[in-house]
Amino acid sequence: MPRENIMRFIRTRFFPHIFCPGCGHGIAVHAMLRAIDSLGYNPQDIMVTSGIGCSGRIPGYINANTLHTTHGRSLAFATGVKLAKPNLKIIAVMGDGDCAAIGGNHFIHAARRNIDITAIVLNNYIYGMTGGQVSPTTPHGAKATTAPYGFIEQQFDLCKLASAAGAVYVARTTVYHVAQVERYIRKAIQKKGFAFVEVVSPCPTQFGRRNKIGDAVKMMQWLKENSIPLSKAKRMSPEELENKIVIGEFADRDAPEYTELYGELRNRIRGEGA
Amino acid sequence: MGKVVFWQGNRAIAMGAIAAGIRFFAGYPITPSSEIAEILSAELPKVGGTFIQMEDEIGSMAAAIGASTAGLKSMTATSGPGFSLKQENLGFAIIAEIPVVVVDVQRGGPSTGTPTKPMQGDFMQARWGTHGGFPLIAISPSTVRECYDFTIEASNLAERFRSPVVILSDEVVGHMRERVELPNESEIKVINRKKPTVPPEKYLPYLADPEDDVPPMAAYGEGYCFHMTGLTHNEWGFPTNDPEKIEAMNLRLLRKFEKGKNLLTRYSTFEVEDAEILIVAFGCVARSAMRAVREARKEGYKVGLFRPIIVWPFPDEPLREIASSVKAVIVPEMNIGLMVREVERAVAGRCPVYSLTRLDSDILTPSQIVEKIKEVA
Ligand SMILES: Cc1ncc(C[n+]2csc(CCOP(=O)(O)OP(=O)(O)O)c2C)c(N)n1
Ligand code: SF4
């Protein structure tokens, strides 16, 4: 059971939740709530938006301002909310398909715009909710319901993408490294601008079983054994890094933030008008 | 008398938005609607509002809805192809009951079609474009002054009904310039959404007022913590699979328009009292039709004009009543014959209904309509 402080962020009225036993999404959410709580926020200060997918159902269980939007559009809705209420701390939760396939355009442009949103992708390498079809992050060769012979496309590296598009904070970790999840999300929330945290989250139901990694416990072991810290990865060859999960902070820099820039523009125009 | 201006229809929509209290616009450029975005990018920051050019129309619609959930009156504008992209999120605004104004300055289609020329091909898309078949409101201006007034009205209806409202304009109305006498500020009536009166702990985001079936709407970021979703939901805003709750939500979505029918029946008539032939036209074609009525009358034909102003919900009853006393109805429109189906449905066999269409992207002229009148008479 989570601590009392955390429980105030949970809508137990909406339980039982829809997640499968062994799903990583719950661990990630708990870490996120601990991060929010440790920064001293109250439910009213926080807005959580999501798209569609198992990950999309997360805001429903969180006691805060919560908006469950359409598939891939979490960041686009969040952009409107942020511009309307700049004081809200906005967290946009996404699945990997949500973020990188259907929502890919909003993802790169929210990063480029550097709008103050904490974007969290729960990457389970698969489409969970619709039954295990491939995602842009499905590893090359892995099996999925729409890749019965193995996926022949290349895997998207979302952290490299976010970083290149202009996100000011970019980090990747896994739900096995749960303290790191909390720490990275905390840093992302504190960062002014577009901050992106990728949390590799096991989907035993659709990914683990089909790819012979095994049940929830085996998937945790798999996350542990295949994760390589960024510092170490820098010294490894591409062959050695194949099928490894590189974890760590990929970007941490400062750049002008969009809502602030717009506020300044508004002040300038109104000052001139007066 | 208010200020006199010489404005383009699209400018009148942008300025009407400011007058209505719209303070957020998200859009993506597309001919013939782009002036609305351009003008609002200059005007909104002056009044403390926000403009953003999004990466596409889907994002624009999403951002406009997002801003509305956080308490700002908001709008987006587009044309045919962009309107198609907005359809999924238009449905989101219907089910989550988010006020938002969507301007569609129609151009020729299908697809990229004739971007710089007028057509009225989105009449059905406005009503049936999103999946599910649930209603929304659409209003269609014919003059520049109406572009201004109807934008204010669209915003008011959106707030009143917690619904998306489409402004179904067209290239002719959007790009023509007219001398306009603006209303005085004191004449402008602005409606704001109903806010909850209960404290945050007691707030149920989808508990509707029995009187009008519209639930009070809290804004994100103002102390109320609540959930909204595009899934079918209960009063808490939480997804439900309970058939009773599903039906209750769906029926209420219909009922709120049914109960507000008086506010949603808006049309104008011209010379219908003794009319034997009735023209039914909207948007730019209504202008040609007005002239056609005058000219045909000079030649002794008893003709009148019925113009649906709120085109969705369609003004069935008043049209049926007038149609009961005429010999024929003619529906001129610049598309393959879309509104004529609605007219036939409303007229329900009271008299024959004739369709007149033009598809070469030029304006349906008064003389074409007069010709049809003579043919039918
Ligand atoms: C426009 C649209 N296309 C497709 C779908 C069907 N759909 C629902 S969830 C989903 C993918 C979910 O996968 P992901 O985003 O990775 O999230 P997960 O369920 O794995 O958490 C899809 C394709 C939809 N709801 N809307
Ligand atoms: S399908 Fe996968 S992602 Fe979805 S709840 Fe089950 S384990 Fe989690």
XYZ file of C-alpha atoms and ligand atoms in Angstrom:
685
model
C 0.000 0.000 0.000
C 1.306 3.444 -0.877
C 1.901 5.975 1.894
C -0.966 8.188 3.016
C 0.557 11.176 1.260
C 0.492 9.268 -2.000
C -3.006 7.929 -1.414
C -4.377 11.475 -1.639
C -3.341 11.362 -5.305
C -5.282 8.174 -6.007
C -8.944 7.851 -6.906
C -9.661 4.565 -5.184
C -13.313 5.145 -6.054
C -12.411 4.194 -9.610
C -10.852 0.848 -8.638
C -10.512 -1.955 -9.619
C -8.111 -0.719 -12.304
C -7.852 -2.250 -15.751
C -4.163 -3.193 -15.724
C -3.062 -6.834 -16.023
C -1.184 -8.472 -13.156
C 2.525 -7.812 -13.659
C 2.009 -4.757 -15.874
C 4.748 -2.177 -15.404
C 2.430 0.823 -15.726
C 1.430 0.759 -12.047
C 5.043 0.898 -10.846
C 5.718 3.861 -13.089
C 2.605 5.679 -11.877
C 3.522 5.119 -8.238
C 7.000 6.519 -8.880
C 5.453 9.487 -10.667
C 3.144 10.207 -7.727
C 6.067 9.993 -5.305
C 7.956 12.471 -7.463
C 4.982 14.854 -7.489
C 4.488 14.516 -3.745
C 8.182 14.974 -2.945
C 8.093 18.303 -4.762
C 5.288 19.477 -2.502
C 2.520 19.647 -5.071
C -1.146 19.165 -4.284
C -3.678 17.516 -6.629
C -5.051 20.914 -7.743
C -1.618 21.993 -9.006
C -1.183 19.043 -11.332
C -2.743 18.264 -14.701
C -2.297 14.820 -16.222
C -3.285 14.266 -19.845
C -3.092 11.031 -21.785
C -3.824 9.547 -25.180
C -5.323 6.122 -25.818
C -3.925 2.749 -24.821
C -3.408 1.003 -21.504
C -1.175 3.948 -20.608
C -4.024 6.256 -21.571
C -6.127 4.958 -18.703
C -3.646 6.156 -16.082
C -5.050 9.672 -15.445
C -8.425 8.240 -14.478
C -6.917 6.758 -11.347
C -5.019 9.892 -10.384
C -6.654 12.471 -8.182
C -5.638 15.655 -9.990
C -6.885 17.554 -13.025
C -7.091 14.711 -15.529
C -7.923 14.528 -19.227
C -8.030 11.323 -21.263
C -7.922 12.476 -24.892
C -7.693 10.781 -28.300
C -5.004 8.374 -29.544
C -1.696 10.206 -29.966
C -2.974 13.628 -28.976
C -1.989 13.868 -25.322
C 0.634 16.528 -26.052
C -1.585 18.541 -28.388
C -4.382 18.802 -25.805
C -1.780 19.491 -23.111
C -0.411 22.364 -25.207
C -3.812 24.073 -25.146
C -4.217 23.514 -21.421
C -0.728 24.824 -20.661
C -1.255 27.975 -22.722
C -4.590 28.591 -21.003
C -3.299 27.887 -17.477
C 0.495 28.356 -17.427
C 0.615 27.809 -13.663
C -0.517 24.197 -13.937
C 2.218 21.567 -13.834
C 1.399 19.483 -16.854
C 2.305 15.837 -17.213
C 1.430 14.155 -20.508
C 1.422 10.367 -20.282
C 1.738 8.344 -23.472
C 2.188 4.810 -24.729
C 4.943 4.125 -27.253
C 2.503 3.823 -30.141
C 0.623 6.830 -28.853
C 3.774 8.951 -28.660
C 5.873 7.785 -31.577
C 3.432 6.485 -34.205
C 0.138 8.354 -34.349
C 1.394 11.154 -32.087
C 4.871 11.468 -33.598
C 4.199 14.844 -35.156
C 2.976 16.414 -31.928
C 5.906 14.865 -30.080
C 8.651 16.413 -32.190
C 6.905 19.771 -32.388
C 6.188 20.024 -28.665
C 9.891 19.338 -28.124
C 10.936 21.878 -30.739
C 8.595 24.491 -29.271
C 10.017 23.744 -25.822
C 6.684 24.132 -24.078
C 6.765 23.422 -20.350
C 5.290 19.932 -20.293
C 6.658 16.780 -18.692
C 6.171 14.059 -21.285
C 6.338 10.512 -20.006
C 6.243 7.581 -22.376
C 5.622 4.157 -20.940
C 7.444 2.090 -23.502
C 6.390 -1.556 -23.505
C 7.614 -2.114 -27.085
C 4.127 -3.117 -28.159
C 0.522 -2.032 -28.535
C -0.876 -3.372 -25.303
C -4.509 -2.373 -25.353
C -5.265 -3.463 -28.906
C -3.718 -6.875 -28.441
C -0.015 -6.883 -29.157
C 0.532 -5.336 -32.577
C 3.916 -3.831 -33.491
C 4.901 -0.355 -32.387
C 7.673 1.925 -33.716
C 9.687 0.815 -30.674
C 9.240 -2.918 -31.204
C 12.760 -4.367 -31.481
C 13.868 -5.560 -34.902
C 13.117 -9.265 -35.107
C 10.574 -9.347 -32.283
C 7.201 -10.994 -32.769
C 3.865 -9.255 -32.598
C 0.329 -10.032 -33.735
C 1.002 -7.992 -36.890
C 4.557 -9.313 -37.251
C 4.056 -13.061 -36.891
C 7.372 -13.695 -38.727
C 9.315 -11.119 -36.747
C 9.413 -7.314 -37.152
C 11.548 -6.291 -40.110
C 11.556 -2.533 -39.401
C 14.145 -0.641 -37.358
C 13.412 0.392 -33.796
C 12.868 4.053 -32.943
C 15.158 5.516 -30.267
C 12.763 7.977 -28.656
C 15.389 9.640 -26.472
C 17.602 10.464 -29.437
C 14.549 11.740 -31.268
C 13.405 13.930 -28.363
C 16.878 15.272 -27.855
C 17.387 16.118 -31.520
C 13.964 17.777 -31.667
C 14.890 20.148 -28.837
C 13.712 18.675 -25.536
C 15.662 20.285 -22.713
C 15.626 17.218 -20.489
C 15.715 13.663 -21.797
C 16.140 10.485 -19.776
C 15.450 6.785 -20.059
C 15.098 4.164 -17.382
C 13.052 1.050 -16.660
C 10.514 0.165 -13.997
C 13.123 -2.224 -12.548
C 15.159 0.886 -11.685
C 12.266 2.311 -9.746
C 14.220 4.854 -7.688
C 15.627 6.209 -10.921
C 12.142 6.510 -12.408
C 11.137 8.706 -9.481
C 14.334 10.760 -9.677
C 14.139 11.355 -13.419
C 10.477 12.306 -13.307
C 11.199 14.662 -10.422
C 13.942 16.330 -12.443
C 11.705 16.481 -15.500
C 8.916 18.185 -13.567
C 11.351 20.693 -12.115
C 12.821 21.475 -15.500
C 11.341 24.499 -17.255
C 10.558 23.434 -20.796
C 9.811 20.225 -22.627
C 11.148 17.344 -20.550
C 10.933 13.770 -21.737
C 11.256 10.615 -19.665
C 11.050 7.201 -21.284
C 10.192 4.450 -18.859
C 10.582 0.942 -20.214
C 7.614 -0.894 -18.787
C 6.990 -4.607 -19.139
C 3.841 -5.877 -20.826
C 3.917 -9.548 -19.911
C 0.505 -10.080 -21.489
C 1.320 -8.950 -25.012
C 5.091 -8.716 -25.323
C 6.764 -10.967 -22.771
C 4.803 -14.091 -23.483
C 4.928 -13.782 -27.260
C 8.661 -13.104 -27.319
C 9.496 -15.880 -24.897
C 10.852 -13.552 -22.232
C 8.325 -14.971 -19.842
C 6.057 -13.757 -17.091
C 6.178 -10.557 -15.088
C 9.043 -11.686 -12.843
C 11.135 -12.881 -15.780
C 10.501 -9.593 -17.546
C 11.842 -7.700 -14.538
C 14.938 -9.845 -14.621
C 15.231 -9.182 -18.328
C 15.073 -5.420 -17.717
C 17.763 -5.717 -15.066
C 20.103 -7.840 -17.185
C 19.728 -5.890 -20.398
C 19.996 -2.342 -19.088
C 23.297 -0.546 -19.648
C 24.098 2.837 -18.096
C 24.756 5.533 -20.685
C 28.330 6.093 -19.425
C 29.188 2.453 -20.053
C 27.289 2.300 -23.341
C 29.498 5.062 -24.729
C 32.404 2.646 -24.683
C 30.503 -0.216 -26.346
C 30.214 -1.091 -30.033
C 26.862 -1.058 -31.868
C 27.003 -4.875 -32.021
C 27.465 -5.120 -28.270
C 24.572 -2.702 -27.760
C 22.133 -4.668 -29.865
C 18.949 -5.421 -27.897
C 20.277 -3.527 -24.868
C 18.382 -0.784 -23.058
C 20.618 2.238 -22.585
C 19.518 4.074 -19.476
C 20.547 7.473 -18.177
C 20.174 11.166 -18.917
C 20.552 12.034 -22.592
C 20.052 15.784 -22.354
C 19.901 18.401 -19.640
C 20.172 21.922 -20.945
C 18.377 25.254 -20.809
C 16.491 27.028 -23.573
C 13.738 29.668 -23.746
C 10.356 28.193 -22.850
C 7.310 28.755 -25.076
C 4.608 29.950 -22.649
C 7.077 32.423 -21.139
C 8.059 33.688 -24.571
C 4.407 34.113 -25.458
C 3.767 35.939 -22.192
C 6.636 38.303 -22.971
C 5.312 38.873 -26.476
C 1.896 39.677 -25.063
C 3.363 42.126 -22.551
C 5.391 43.807 -25.252
C 2.389 44.196 -27.571
C 0.138 45.461 -24.813
C 2.829 47.807 -23.536
C 3.142 49.292 -27.004
C -0.612 49.586 -27.329
C -0.966 51.433 -24.021
C -24.727 53.458 -34.567
C -21.505 51.505 -34.132
C -18.287 51.850 -36.074
C -18.489 51.546 -39.860
C -15.829 49.354 -41.454
C -15.028 47.883 -44.846
C -14.164 44.314 -43.960
C -13.578 40.940 -45.476
C -15.743 38.088 -44.147
C -12.769 36.331 -42.624
C -11.750 39.505 -40.779
C -15.284 39.827 -39.460
C -15.067 36.290 -38.079
C -11.744 37.063 -36.375
C -13.048 40.307 -34.894
C -16.327 38.668 -33.923
C -14.297 36.115 -32.006
C -12.565 38.866 -30.054
C -15.942 40.506 -29.327
C -17.365 37.166 -28.164
C -14.585 36.838 -25.601
C -12.707 34.107 -27.433
C -9.191 34.256 -26.076
C -7.524 31.225 -27.591
C -6.979 30.250 -31.189
C -5.023 27.300 -32.533
C -4.885 26.752 -36.265
C -3.067 25.542 -39.321
C -3.059 27.587 -42.537
C -5.356 26.605 -45.373
C -6.971 28.612 -48.154
C -9.528 30.205 -47.974
C -9.486 30.416 -44.165
C -5.918 31.578 -43.454
C -6.784 35.251 -42.906
C -8.644 34.274 -39.737
C -5.447 32.827 -38.258
C -3.330 35.707 -39.525
C -5.607 38.362 -38.064
C -5.974 36.578 -34.730
C -2.195 36.139 -34.445
C -2.066 39.945 -34.375
C -5.237 40.675 -32.400
C -5.312 38.051 -29.642
C -2.158 39.099 -27.756
C -3.485 42.675 -27.702
C -6.434 41.560 -25.574
C -4.434 39.179 -23.396
C -5.321 36.142 -25.473
C -3.191 33.447 -27.046
C -2.589 32.381 -30.623
C -0.675 29.312 -31.667
C -0.002 27.861 -35.094
C 0.042 24.126 -34.481
C 1.768 21.437 -36.520
C -1.482 20.316 -38.171
C -5.268 20.552 -37.949
C -5.544 17.602 -35.603
C -3.253 19.330 -33.131
C -5.103 22.630 -33.601
C -8.428 21.071 -32.749
C -6.857 19.289 -29.759
C -5.191 22.444 -28.445
C -8.401 24.454 -28.856
C -10.320 21.857 -26.850
C -7.528 21.717 -24.258
C -7.637 25.479 -23.772
C -11.410 25.345 -23.388
C -11.174 22.691 -20.672
C -8.871 25.088 -18.853
C -11.493 27.817 -18.989
C -10.750 29.890 -22.101
C -13.254 30.379 -24.891
C -11.477 28.975 -27.875
C -11.640 28.600 -31.615
C -9.961 27.042 -34.626
C -10.486 27.718 -38.336
C -9.893 25.675 -41.439
C -11.255 24.589 -44.803
C -12.436 21.236 -46.228
C -9.328 19.007 -46.020
C -8.396 20.441 -42.628
C -11.966 20.057 -41.444
C -11.699 16.346 -42.271
C -8.636 16.098 -40.035
C -10.462 17.735 -37.155
C -13.330 15.292 -37.201
C -12.062 12.806 -34.610
C -11.479 15.496 -32.031
C -14.743 17.197 -32.963
C -16.339 14.003 -31.708
C -14.259 14.264 -28.541
C -15.701 17.739 -27.940
C -19.214 16.337 -28.456
C -18.876 13.507 -25.946
C -16.756 15.337 -23.387
C -19.046 18.370 -23.859
C -16.406 21.005 -24.462
C -17.455 24.366 -25.913
C -15.335 25.230 -28.965
C -15.923 27.130 -32.199
C -14.738 25.534 -35.445
C -14.787 27.680 -38.555
C -14.941 25.904 -41.914
C -14.527 28.281 -44.832
C -15.617 25.844 -47.527
C -13.761 25.447 -50.800
C -14.204 23.085 -53.718
C -13.585 19.394 -53.152
C -13.189 16.477 -53.007
C -9.654 16.332 -51.633
C -7.480 19.356 -52.383
C -10.095 20.228 -54.980
C -10.258 23.892 -55.930
C -8.657 25.728 -53.011
C -9.341 29.267 -54.176
C -12.878 28.745 -55.397
C -16.209 28.426 -53.634
C -18.322 25.333 -53.117
C -20.658 24.175 -50.375
C -19.490 20.596 -50.203
C -19.089 20.365 -46.423
C -22.766 20.737 -45.555
C -23.000 17.063 -44.620
C -19.463 16.819 -43.246
C -20.334 19.464 -40.688
C -23.120 17.341 -39.290
C -22.026 13.798 -40.015
C -18.260 14.048 -40.376
C -17.305 12.634 -37.034
C -18.142 9.064 -36.139
C -21.069 8.168 -33.941
C -23.771 10.287 -35.531
C -24.324 12.559 -32.530
C -25.489 16.118 -33.133
C -23.624 19.387 -32.998
C -24.549 22.924 -33.987
C -23.642 24.598 -37.294
C -24.408 28.156 -38.318
C -23.955 29.657 -41.763
C -23.359 33.343 -42.563
C -24.205 35.004 -45.886
C -22.887 38.517 -45.289
C -19.821 40.081 -43.704
C -21.903 41.542 -40.911
C -23.268 38.061 -40.263
C -19.726 36.688 -40.095
C -19.235 39.014 -37.157
C -22.597 38.448 -35.482
C -22.711 34.703 -36.038
C -19.241 34.188 -34.595
C -20.490 35.792 -31.402
C -23.609 33.658 -31.615
C -21.551 30.513 -32.292
C -19.468 31.176 -29.209
C -22.592 31.817 -27.142
C -24.257 28.609 -28.315
C -21.078 26.622 -27.663
C -20.988 27.935 -24.099
C -24.695 27.485 -23.551
C -24.864 23.921 -24.857
C -21.311 22.782 -23.943
C -20.935 21.713 -27.543
C -18.714 22.326 -30.528
C -20.277 24.833 -32.916
C -19.291 24.906 -36.576
C -19.366 28.137 -38.546
C -20.069 26.947 -42.064
C -18.761 29.798 -44.182
C -17.568 29.630 -47.782
C -14.935 31.171 -50.023
C -17.256 33.880 -51.348
C -18.446 35.033 -47.924
C -14.934 34.635 -46.480
C -13.166 36.707 -49.100
C -15.697 39.345 -50.131
C -15.497 42.812 -48.665
C -18.544 44.756 -47.584
C -19.342 47.955 -45.785
C -20.414 46.910 -42.329
C -22.009 48.831 -39.524
C -20.742 47.099 -36.414
C -23.034 46.835 -33.413
C -22.289 49.003 -30.404
C -20.530 47.181 -27.617
C -23.633 47.545 -25.465
C -25.667 45.660 -28.058
C -23.396 42.633 -27.961
C -24.674 39.860 -25.741
C -22.018 37.473 -24.516
C -22.895 34.184 -22.823
C -20.486 32.313 -20.564
C -20.624 28.664 -19.610
C -22.381 27.685 -16.436
C -19.867 27.134 -13.620
C -20.369 24.779 -10.693
C -21.735 26.307 -7.519
C -20.814 23.339 -5.319
C -17.429 23.026 -3.570
C -14.765 20.906 -5.315
C -15.393 17.798 -3.156
C -19.031 17.750 -4.232
C -18.482 18.372 -7.942
C -19.586 15.732 -10.426
C -18.427 16.925 -13.848
C -21.264 15.262 -15.752
C -24.163 15.706 -13.383
C -26.517 17.708 -15.576
C -28.992 20.336 -14.579
C -32.375 18.626 -15.067
C -33.751 21.809 -16.553
C -31.507 22.048 -19.614
C -29.570 18.785 -19.388
C -26.282 20.679 -19.505
C -23.801 19.991 -16.674
C -22.020 22.978 -15.096
C -18.413 23.071 -16.258
C -15.455 23.632 -13.966
C -12.140 24.666 -15.502
C -8.930 22.759 -14.994
C -6.560 24.625 -12.757
C -9.191 26.362 -10.638
C -9.247 24.051 -7.654
C -11.620 21.417 -9.026
C -9.971 18.052 -9.664
C -12.026 16.071 -12.132
C -11.721 13.658 -15.014
C -12.823 14.005 -18.612
C -12.572 11.349 -21.281
C -13.701 10.542 -24.800
C -14.987 7.212 -23.517
C -18.626 6.865 -22.619
C -18.714 7.930 -18.989
C -20.825 8.242 -15.881
C -21.513 11.418 -13.882
C -18.002 11.249 -12.424
C -16.549 11.422 -15.907
C -15.261 7.916 -15.451
C -15.532 5.322 -18.238
C -18.440 2.951 -17.927
C -19.608 -0.217 -19.640
C -22.888 -0.283 -17.790
C -25.621 -0.303 -20.475
C -27.894 1.840 -18.333
C -25.229 4.520 -17.855
C -24.251 4.380 -21.514
C -27.803 4.919 -22.597
C -28.365 7.653 -20.040
C -25.333 9.597 -21.285
C -26.224 9.156 -24.942
C -29.843 10.153 -24.420
C -28.841 13.227 -22.471
C -26.538 14.322 -25.299
C -29.591 14.276 -27.567
C -31.949 15.764 -25.014
C -29.924 18.899 -24.362
C -30.437 19.949 -27.991
C -34.071 18.893 -27.946
C -34.713 20.991 -24.828
C -32.889 23.976 -26.301
C -34.677 23.697 -29.640
C -36.013 27.247 -29.520
C -32.489 28.623 -29.346
C -31.386 26.344 -32.147
C -34.116 27.165 -34.656
C -32.801 30.091 -36.629
C -33.767 30.959 -40.200
C -34.845 33.953 -42.209
C -37.592 34.398 -44.800
C -38.084 36.865 -47.628
C -41.342 37.382 -49.537
C -42.868 34.097 -48.410
C -46.328 35.351 -47.402
C -47.980 34.862 -50.801
C -45.252 32.671 -52.335
C -46.151 29.855 -54.680
C -42.555 28.825 -55.212
C -40.090 28.654 -52.355
C -36.328 28.833 -52.762
C -34.281 27.273 -49.961
C -30.652 28.404 -49.952
C -27.828 29.020 -47.502
C -24.430 30.739 -47.433
C -23.316 32.597 -50.547
C -26.091 31.071 -52.649
C -28.722 32.740 -50.456
C -27.459 36.084 -51.795
C -28.048 35.055 -55.402
C -31.396 33.588 -54.381
C -32.496 36.869 -52.787
C -31.771 38.700 -56.015
C -33.483 35.977 -58.026
C -36.623 36.362 -55.912
C -36.676 40.104 -56.606
C -36.193 39.649 -60.327
C -38.715 36.852 -60.670
C -41.274 38.901 -58.745
C -40.795 41.752 -61.244
C -41.817 39.300 -63.907
C -44.864 38.274 -61.936
C -43.707 35.025 -60.353
C -44.743 34.635 -56.735
C -41.476 33.476 -55.230
C -40.108 33.525 -51.685
C -36.836 32.624 -49.961
C -36.256 30.470 -46.909
C -32.725 30.590 -45.558
C -31.648 28.176 -42.811
C -29.235 30.148 -40.596
C -28.562 27.475 -38.018
C -28.227 24.718 -40.607
C -27.729 21.973 -37.990
C -30.057 21.104 -36.390
C -31.964 21.704 -39.625
C -35.076 23.913 -39.247
C -37.504 21.138 -40.205
C -40.699 22.448 -38.678
C -40.779 26.043 -39.927
C -39.759 24.871 -43.378
C -42.471 22.207 -43.458
C -45.050 24.764 -42.447
C -44.158 27.165 -45.252
C -43.782 24.323 -47.734
C -47.368 23.292 -46.950
C -48.673 26.408 -48.675
C -46.479 26.496 -51.805
C -46.599 24.597 -55.082
C -42.900 23.795 -55.330
C -39.589 24.146 -53.569
C -36.282 24.770 -55.354
C -32.953 24.120 -53.624
C -30.039 25.803 -55.387
C -26.649 24.853 -53.931
C -23.029 24.708 -55.007
C -22.446 21.018 -54.449
C -23.776 17.743 -55.763
C -27.123 18.322 -54.053
C -26.616 17.852 -50.334
C -29.033 20.181 -48.582
C -31.822 19.147 -50.927
C -31.998 15.831 -49.057
C -32.655 17.634 -45.793
C -35.237 19.823 -47.487
C -36.997 16.778 -48.927
C -37.014 15.197 -45.503
C -38.439 18.338 -43.892
C -41.001 18.993 -46.637
C -42.113 15.381 -46.324
C -44.082 15.242 -49.563
C -46.085 18.463 -49.032
C -44.953 19.586 -52.498
C -42.376 18.638 -55.126
C -38.757 19.575 -54.364
C -36.371 20.484 -57.210
C -32.616 20.510 -57.004
C -30.408 23.032 -58.795
C -26.681 22.463 -58.533
C -23.552 24.001 -59.957
C -20.248 22.159 -59.874
C -17.880 24.212 -62.005
C -16.748 26.196 -58.927
C -18.274 29.401 -60.228
C -20.995 31.185 -58.322
C -24.584 30.104 -58.787
C -26.040 33.253 -60.358
C -29.438 34.902 -59.835
C -30.291 34.341 -63.497
C -29.700 30.597 -63.188
C -32.110 30.520 -60.295
C -34.672 32.650 -62.180
C -34.415 30.234 -65.080
C -35.173 27.333 -62.767
C -38.120 29.227 -61.287
C -39.594 29.678 -64.769
C -39.032 26.032 -65.547
C -40.821 24.890 -62.409
C -43.636 27.469 -62.439
C -7.358 6.983 -34.105
C -7.206 5.685 -33.426
N -6.556 4.685 -34.042
C -6.430 3.502 -33.427
C -6.945 3.290 -32.190
C -6.828 1.919 -31.556
N -5.821 1.889 -30.482
C -6.162 1.963 -29.185
S -4.873 1.854 -28.161
C -3.796 1.644 -29.450
C -2.337 1.424 -29.253
C -1.922 1.307 -27.859
O -0.570 1.090 -27.766
P 0.390 2.060 -27.010
O 0.151 3.464 -27.434
O 1.781 1.583 -27.182
O -0.086 1.955 -25.482
P -0.229 0.694 -24.502
O -1.609 0.171 -24.654
O 0.804 -0.310 -24.919
O 0.022 1.235 -23.145
C -4.470 1.687 -30.666
C -3.819 1.502 -31.975
C -7.630 4.353 -31.574
N -8.186 4.247 -30.356
N -7.732 5.537 -32.216
S -1.865 -5.392 -21.968
Fe 0.227 -5.030 -21.342
S 0.370 -2.800 -21.089
Fe -1.789 -3.330 -21.119
S -2.347 -3.605 -18.960
Fe -1.821 -5.625 -19.762
S 0.344 -5.821 -19.279
Fe -0.127 -3.667 -19.104
